[in-house]
PDB file of C-alpha atoms in Angstrom:
ATOM      1  CA  MET V   1     158.773 102.380 215.185  1.00 49.00           C
ATOM      2  CA  PRO V   2     160.533 105.648 214.231  1.00 58.00           C
ATOM      3  CA  SER V   3     158.200 107.849 212.312  1.00 67.00           C
ATOM      4  CA  TRP V   4     160.201 107.874 209.121  1.00 66.00           C
ATOM      5  CA  ARG V   5     159.808 104.117 208.735  1.00 66.00           C
ATOM      6  CA  CYS V   6     156.085 104.335 208.491  1.00 65.00           C
ATOM      7  CA  LEU V   7     156.653 105.791 204.963  1.00 61.00           C
ATOM      8  CA  PHE V   8     158.014 102.503 203.806  1.00 67.00           C
ATOM      9  CA  THR V   9     155.236 100.419 205.300  1.00 67.00           C
ATOM     10  CA  VAL V  10     152.150  99.366 203.089  1.00 63.00           C
ATOM     11  CA  PRO V  11     149.063 100.439 204.923  1.00 64.00           C
ATOM     12  CA  PRO V  12     145.953  98.171 204.670  1.00 64.00           C
ATOM     13  CA  SER V  13     144.405  98.383 201.170  1.00 65.00           C
ATOM     14  CA  ARG V  14     141.724 100.953 200.547  1.00 68.00           C
ATOM     15  CA  GLN V  15     138.582  99.531 199.157  1.00 75.00           C
ATOM     16  CA  GLY V  16     135.565 100.741 197.028  1.00 85.00           C
ATOM     17  CA  VAL V  17     135.642 104.305 195.438  1.00 89.00           C
ATOM     18  CA  GLU V  18     138.808 105.307 197.544  1.00 88.00           C
ATOM     19  CA  ALA V  19     140.844 102.576 195.855  1.00 88.00           C
ATOM     20  CA  TYR V  20     139.880 103.868 192.271  1.00 92.00           C
ATOM     21  CA  LEU V  21     140.477 107.402 193.369  1.00 92.00           C
ATOM     22  CA  LEU V  22     143.998 106.628 194.682  1.00 93.00           C
ATOM     23  CA  LEU V  23     144.621 104.744 191.382  1.00 95.00           C
ATOM     24  CA  LEU V  24     143.639 107.809 189.457  1.00 96.00           C
ATOM     25  CA  ALA V  25     145.566 110.162 191.691  1.00 95.00           C
ATOM     26  CA  ARG V  26     148.695 108.101 191.182  1.00 96.00           C
ATOM     27  CA  ILE V  27     148.363 107.837 187.563  1.00 97.00           C
ATOM     28  CA  VAL V  28     147.679 111.549 186.940  1.00 97.00           C
ATOM     29  CA  ALA V  29     150.284 112.906 189.295  1.00 97.00           C
ATOM     30  CA  GLY V  30     152.833 110.079 188.537  1.00 98.00           C
ATOM     31  CA  VAL V  31     152.527 110.729 184.717  1.00 98.00           C
ATOM     32  CA  MET V  32     152.759 114.474 184.766  1.00 97.00           C
ATOM     33  CA  PHE V  33     155.858 114.288 187.007  1.00 98.00           C
ATOM     34  CA  SER V  34     157.449 111.489 184.960  1.00 98.00           C
ATOM     35  CA  VAL V  35     157.047 113.294 181.675  1.00 97.00           C
ATOM     36  CA  SER V  36     158.006 116.583 183.351  1.00 96.00           C
ATOM     37  CA  GLY V  37     161.152 115.109 184.742  1.00 97.00           C
ATOM     38  CA  TRP V  38     162.129 113.164 181.536  1.00 97.00           C
ATOM     39  CA  ASN V  39     161.988 116.453 179.710  1.00 96.00           C
ATOM     40  CA  LYS V  40     164.146 118.474 182.233  1.00 95.00           C
ATOM     41  CA  VAL V  41     166.626 115.643 182.172  1.00 95.00           C
ATOM     42  CA  PHE V  42     166.912 114.499 178.500  1.00 95.00           C
ATOM     43  CA  THR V  43     165.762 117.354 176.414  1.00 95.00           C
ATOM     44  CA  ASP V  44     167.936 120.470 175.906  1.00 94.00           C
ATOM     45  CA  GLY V  45     164.903 122.998 175.717  1.00 95.00           C
ATOM     46  CA  GLY V  46     163.484 121.437 178.949  1.00 94.00           C
ATOM     47  CA  ARG V  47     166.694 121.643 180.927  1.00 94.00           C
ATOM     48  CA  GLU V  48     167.265 125.208 179.814  1.00 95.00           C
ATOM     49  CA  ARG V  49     163.677 126.150 180.968  1.00 95.00           C
ATOM     50  CA  MET V  50     164.394 124.343 184.161  1.00 95.00           C
ATOM     51  CA  VAL V  51     167.685 126.095 184.807  1.00 95.00           C
ATOM     52  CA  HIS V  52     166.209 129.556 184.135  1.00 95.00           C
ATOM     53  CA  THR V  53     163.201 128.887 186.264  1.00 93.00           C
ATOM     54  CA  LEU V  54     165.566 127.874 189.083  1.00 93.00           C
ATOM     55  CA  VAL V  55     167.675 131.123 188.450  1.00 94.00           C
ATOM     56  CA  ASP V  56     164.598 133.152 188.630  1.00 91.00           C
ATOM     57  CA  ALA V  57     163.431 131.548 191.928  1.00 89.00           C
ATOM     58  CA  GLY V  58     166.893 131.889 193.567  1.00 89.00           C
ATOM     59  CA  ILE V  59     167.426 128.365 193.940  1.00 90.00           C
ATOM     60  CA  PRO V  60     171.066 127.568 194.621  1.00 91.00           C
ATOM     61  CA  PHE V  61     173.207 125.722 191.991  1.00 95.00           C
ATOM     62  CA  PRO V  62     170.481 125.732 189.215  1.00 94.00           C
ATOM     63  CA  VAL V  63     172.811 124.082 186.625  1.00 94.00           C
ATOM     64  CA  VAL V  64     173.181 121.127 189.125  1.00 94.00           C
ATOM     65  CA  SER V  65     169.767 121.315 190.757  1.00 94.00           C
ATOM     66  CA  ALA V  66     167.784 121.078 187.475  1.00 94.00           C
ATOM     67  CA  PRO V  67     168.734 117.670 186.333  1.00 95.00           C
ATOM     68  CA  VAL V  68     168.670 116.489 190.064  1.00 95.00           C
ATOM     69  CA  LEU V  69     165.110 117.544 190.417  1.00 96.00           C
ATOM     70  CA  GLY V  70     164.162 116.470 187.110  1.00 97.00           C
ATOM     71  CA  GLY V  71     165.667 113.034 187.877  1.00 97.00           C
ATOM     72  CA  ILE V  72     163.709 112.911 191.027  1.00 97.00           C
ATOM     73  CA  GLU V  73     160.472 113.893 189.170  1.00 98.00           C
ATOM     74  CA  TRP V  74     161.082 111.236 186.533  1.00 98.00           C
ATOM     75  CA  ILE V  75     161.859 108.408 188.912  1.00 98.00           C
ATOM     76  CA  ALA V  76     159.369 109.208 191.764  1.00 98.00           C
ATOM     77  CA  GLY V  77     156.657 109.778 189.236  1.00 98.00           C
ATOM     78  CA  GLY V  78     157.038 106.473 187.520  1.00 98.00           C
ATOM     79  CA  LEU V  79     157.280 104.660 190.862  1.00 98.00           C
ATOM     80  CA  LEU V  80     154.078 106.575 191.779  1.00 97.00           C
ATOM     81  CA  VAL V  81     152.306 105.248 188.614  1.00 97.00           C
ATOM     82  CA  LEU V  82     153.462 101.557 189.437  1.00 96.00           C
ATOM     83  CA  GLY V  83     152.627 101.751 192.907  1.00 95.00           C
ATOM     84  CA  LEU V  84     156.006 101.089 194.251  1.00 95.00           C
ATOM     85  CA  LEU V  85     157.471 103.059 197.132  1.00 94.00           C
ATOM     86  CA  SER V  86     154.457 105.354 196.595  1.00 94.00           C
ATOM     87  CA  ARG V  87     154.430 106.966 200.004  1.00 94.00           C
ATOM     88  CA  PRO V  88     158.040 108.288 199.892  1.00 95.00           C
ATOM     89  CA  SER V  89     157.571 109.095 196.195  1.00 97.00           C
ATOM     90  CA  ALA V  90     154.460 111.162 196.778  1.00 97.00           C
ATOM     91  CA  LEU V  91     156.186 112.809 199.743  1.00 97.00           C
ATOM     92  CA  LEU V  92     159.241 113.865 197.742  1.00 97.00           C
ATOM     93  CA  LEU V  93     156.935 115.193 194.850  1.00 98.00           C
ATOM     94  CA  ALA V  94     154.815 117.114 197.457  1.00 98.00           C
ATOM     95  CA  ALA V  95     158.167 118.714 198.799  1.00 97.00           C
ATOM     96  CA  ILE V  96     158.873 119.763 195.196  1.00 97.00           C
ATOM     97  CA  CYS V  97     155.398 121.241 194.948  1.00 97.00           C
ATOM     98  CA  ALA V  98     155.695 123.155 198.117  1.00 97.00           C
ATOM     99  CA  VAL V  99     159.129 124.639 197.055  1.00 95.00           C
ATOM    100  CA  ALA V 100     157.819 125.508 193.623  1.00 94.00           C
ATOM    101  CA  ALA V 101     154.574 127.144 194.872  1.00 96.00           C
ATOM    102  CA  LEU V 102     156.582 129.128 197.523  1.00 94.00           C
ATOM    103  CA  THR V 103     159.220 130.173 195.056  1.00 92.00           C
ATOM    104  CA  ASP V 104     158.280 130.452 191.424  1.00 92.00           C
ATOM    105  CA  GLY V 105     154.488 130.298 191.936  1.00 94.00           C
ATOM    106  CA  ILE V 106     154.109 133.128 194.384  1.00 94.00           C
ATOM    107  CA  ALA V 107     156.266 135.168 192.048  1.00 92.00           C
ATOM    108  CA  ARG V 108     153.619 134.784 189.441  1.00 93.00           C
ATOM    109  CA  ILE V 109     150.908 136.451 191.542  1.00 96.00           C
ATOM    110  CA  PRO V 110     150.444 140.082 190.815  1.00 96.00           C
ATOM    111  CA  ALA V 111     151.196 142.615 193.597  1.00 96.00           C
ATOM    112  CA  GLY V 112     148.803 144.713 195.431  1.00 96.00           C
ATOM    113  CA  LEU V 113     146.022 142.217 195.784  1.00 97.00           C
ATOM    114  CA  SER V 114     143.568 142.040 198.694  1.00 97.00           C
ATOM    115  CA  VAL V 115     144.146 138.854 201.004  1.00 97.00           C
ATOM    116  CA  PRO V 116     141.104 137.049 199.392  1.00 97.00           C
ATOM    117  CA  ASP V 117     142.176 137.901 195.774  1.00 97.00           C
ATOM    118  CA  TRP V 118     145.999 136.931 196.798  1.00 97.00           C
ATOM    119  CA  LEU V 119     144.558 133.441 198.128  1.00 96.00           C
ATOM    120  CA  SER V 120     142.428 132.866 195.148  1.00 96.00           C
ATOM    121  CA  TRP V 121     145.580 133.275 192.955  1.00 97.00           C
ATOM    122  CA  PHE V 122     147.597 131.095 195.355  1.00 96.00           C
ATOM    123  CA  PHE V 123     145.281 128.162 195.463  1.00 96.00           C
ATOM    124  CA  TYR V 124     144.787 128.245 191.876  1.00 96.00           C
ATOM    125  CA  LEU V 125     148.526 127.550 191.207  1.00 96.00           C
ATOM    126  CA  SER V 126     148.805 124.093 189.922  1.00 95.00           C
ATOM    127  CA  GLU V 127     151.441 123.113 192.404  1.00 96.00           C
ATOM    128  CA  VAL V 128     149.178 123.709 195.344  1.00 97.00           C
ATOM    129  CA  PRO V 129     146.167 121.050 194.747  1.00 96.00           C
ATOM    130  CA  LEU V 130     148.699 118.733 193.209  1.00 97.00           C
ATOM    131  CA  GLY V 131     150.862 118.915 196.401  1.00 98.00           C
ATOM    132  CA  VAL V 132     147.671 118.250 198.528  1.00 97.00           C
ATOM    133  CA  LEU V 133     146.889 115.276 196.410  1.00 97.00           C
ATOM    134  CA  LEU V 134     150.283 113.794 196.830  1.00 98.00           C
ATOM    135  CA  LEU V 135     150.106 114.462 200.519  1.00 97.00           C
ATOM    136  CA  TRP V 136     146.908 112.424 200.611  1.00 95.00           C
ATOM    137  CA  VAL V 137     148.761 109.627 198.747  1.00 95.00           C
ATOM    138  CA  ALA V 138     151.704 109.830 201.232  1.00 94.00           C
ATOM    139  CA  ALA V 139     149.252 109.708 204.116  1.00 92.00           C
ATOM    140  CA  VAL V 140     146.920 106.623 203.109  1.00 90.00           C
ATOM    141  CA  GLY V 141     149.285 104.657 200.774  1.00 88.00           C
ATOM    142  CA  SER V 142     149.017 103.630 197.116  1.00 89.00           C
ATOM    143  CA  GLY V 143     145.628 101.581 197.281  1.00 87.00           C
ATOM    144  CA  ARG V 144     144.802  98.202 196.318  1.00 88.00           C
ATOM    145  CA  PHE V 145     145.810  98.639 192.661  1.00 91.00           C
ATOM    146  CA  ALA V 146     149.449  99.120 193.307  1.00 91.00           C
ATOM    147  CA  ILE V 147     152.224  96.675 192.884  1.00 91.00           C
ATOM    148  CA  GLU V 148     153.393  97.165 196.612  1.00 90.00           C
ATOM    149  CA  ALA V 149     149.820  96.351 197.723  1.00 84.00           C
ATOM    150  CA  ARG V 150     149.898  93.107 195.655  1.00 79.00           C
ATOM    151  CA  ALA V 151     153.292  92.277 197.065  1.00 77.00           C
ATOM    152  CA  ALA V 152     152.255  92.741 200.645  1.00 69.00           C
ATOM    153  CA  LEU V 153     149.309  90.308 200.089  1.00 60.00           C
ATOM    154  CA  GLN V 154     151.670  87.392 199.379  1.00 53.00           C
TER     155      GLN V 154
END
C-alpha cells in the first residue's frame, strides 16, 4: 500500500488511558484550531490580524493565504474533535504548526541568546508542543472514542 494511503486507514482502537488521552488531545487541539480558524475566516479583526502576521512572516499571498489557512484550521479542527479523518487532519494542522513555529514563532525569540536559552524559548512556543501532539494523533489514530473508530467496527 502506498505510504500516503495509510493516513486514511483507521488503526486498531487504543485502549485504557491512551484512548482517553487521545480523546483529550483531539478535543483540545481541535477546538483550539476550529475556534481560531473561525475567527480568521468569519471575523474582520481575526482576518486582519492573520494577514498582518502572514505579511510579517513573509508568507506569500497573505490576503489569499489567510482565509485559506483559517478555513483549513476551522474544518480540520472540527473533524479532529469529531474523530473523522483524524490522521490527515492532524497532519495538516501539525504542518501549520511547523510553518508557524519556523516563521512567526522564531521571530518572537530574542536575539543573542545562548543555545540552551534559545532552545528553551523555542520549545515554549505553543506551536511546538501542539505540533508534536498532533503528530502523535496522526501516527496512532483517533482512538476508540472517535466516529471513524465506531464506523470501522461495523
